[in-house]
Short mmCIF file of C-alpha atoms in Angstrom, two decimals:
data_model
loop_
_atom_site.label_atom_id
_atom_site.label_comp_id
_atom_site.label_asym_id
_atom_site.label_seq_id
_atom_site.Cartn_x
_atom_site.Cartn_y
_atom_site.Cartn_z
CA UNK X 1 35.40 -87.31 85.74
CA UNK X 2 36.15 -85.12 82.67
CA UNK X 3 38.92 -85.42 80.50
CA UNK X 4 41.83 -83.09 80.73
CA UNK X 5 44.71 -82.21 78.71
CA UNK X 6 48.10 -80.90 79.61
CA UNK X 7 49.12 -77.61 77.39
CA UNK X 8 52.71 -76.57 77.42
CA UNK X 9 54.04 -73.38 75.99
CA UNK X 10 56.33 -73.67 73.49
CA UNK X 11 56.62 -69.94 71.93
CA UNK X 12 57.05 -66.30 73.03
CA UNK X 13 54.54 -63.95 72.65
CA UNK X 14 57.09 -61.41 71.79
CA UNK X 15 56.13 -59.88 68.27
CA UNK X 16 52.57 -61.36 68.22
CA UNK X 17 49.39 -59.95 67.75
CA UNK X 18 47.73 -58.61 70.86
CA UNK X 19 44.83 -61.56 70.19
CA UNK X 20 47.46 -64.37 70.26
CA UNK X 21 48.84 -62.98 73.48
CA UNK X 22 45.19 -62.68 75.01
CA UNK X 23 44.60 -66.41 74.07
CA UNK X 24 47.97 -67.81 76.20
CA UNK X 25 46.47 -65.71 79.20
CA UNK X 26 43.09 -66.96 78.55
CA UNK X 27 44.84 -70.44 78.31
CA UNK X 28 46.68 -69.57 81.87
CA UNK X 29 50.21 -69.29 80.13
CA UNK X 30 52.49 -66.32 79.92
CA UNK X 31 56.06 -67.69 80.52
CA UNK X 32 57.90 -70.35 78.28
CA UNK X 33 57.57 -73.91 79.10
CA UNK X 34 54.97 -73.48 81.74
CA UNK X 35 52.35 -76.22 81.89
CA UNK X 36 48.88 -76.18 82.67
CA UNK X 37 45.94 -78.94 83.16
CA UNK X 38 42.92 -77.91 81.27
CA UNK X 39 39.39 -79.41 81.03
CA UNK X 40 39.00 -80.78 77.40
CA UNK X 41 36.26 -78.66 75.90
CA UNK X 42 35.49 -77.61 72.27
CA UNK X 43 36.46 -73.58 73.27
CA UNK X 44 39.76 -74.71 75.02
CA UNK X 45 40.74 -77.13 71.85
CA UNK X 46 39.57 -73.94 69.70
CA UNK X 47 42.10 -71.54 71.67
CA UNK X 48 44.74 -74.20 71.12
CA UNK X 49 44.17 -74.55 67.30
CA UNK X 50 44.24 -70.63 67.31
CA UNK X 51 47.90 -70.69 68.53
CA UNK X 52 49.33 -73.83 67.47
CA UNK X 53 52.75 -72.26 66.75
CA UNK X 54 52.89 -71.30 70.44
CA UNK X 55 51.28 -74.21 72.48
CA UNK X 56 51.73 -78.23 72.45
CA UNK X 57 49.46 -80.56 73.81
CA UNK X 58 51.70 -82.68 76.26
CA UNK X 59 49.21 -85.03 77.17
CA UNK X 60 45.55 -86.24 77.10
CA UNK X 61 44.16 -87.76 80.27
CA UNK X 62 40.63 -89.24 81.27
#
């Protein structure tokens, strides 16, 4: 079974660059305090590292 991570949106995309908004949408997040369980891959980690001020990793599961 693949490792997964739970990601929560903690920041608003209002007045942020379009690429940061697009990254949020790519992660499946678009509203404050919404959480998603995503597969732990290098591409997902890169997206999270691009917008650390807008998201946080809540939990890492095996």
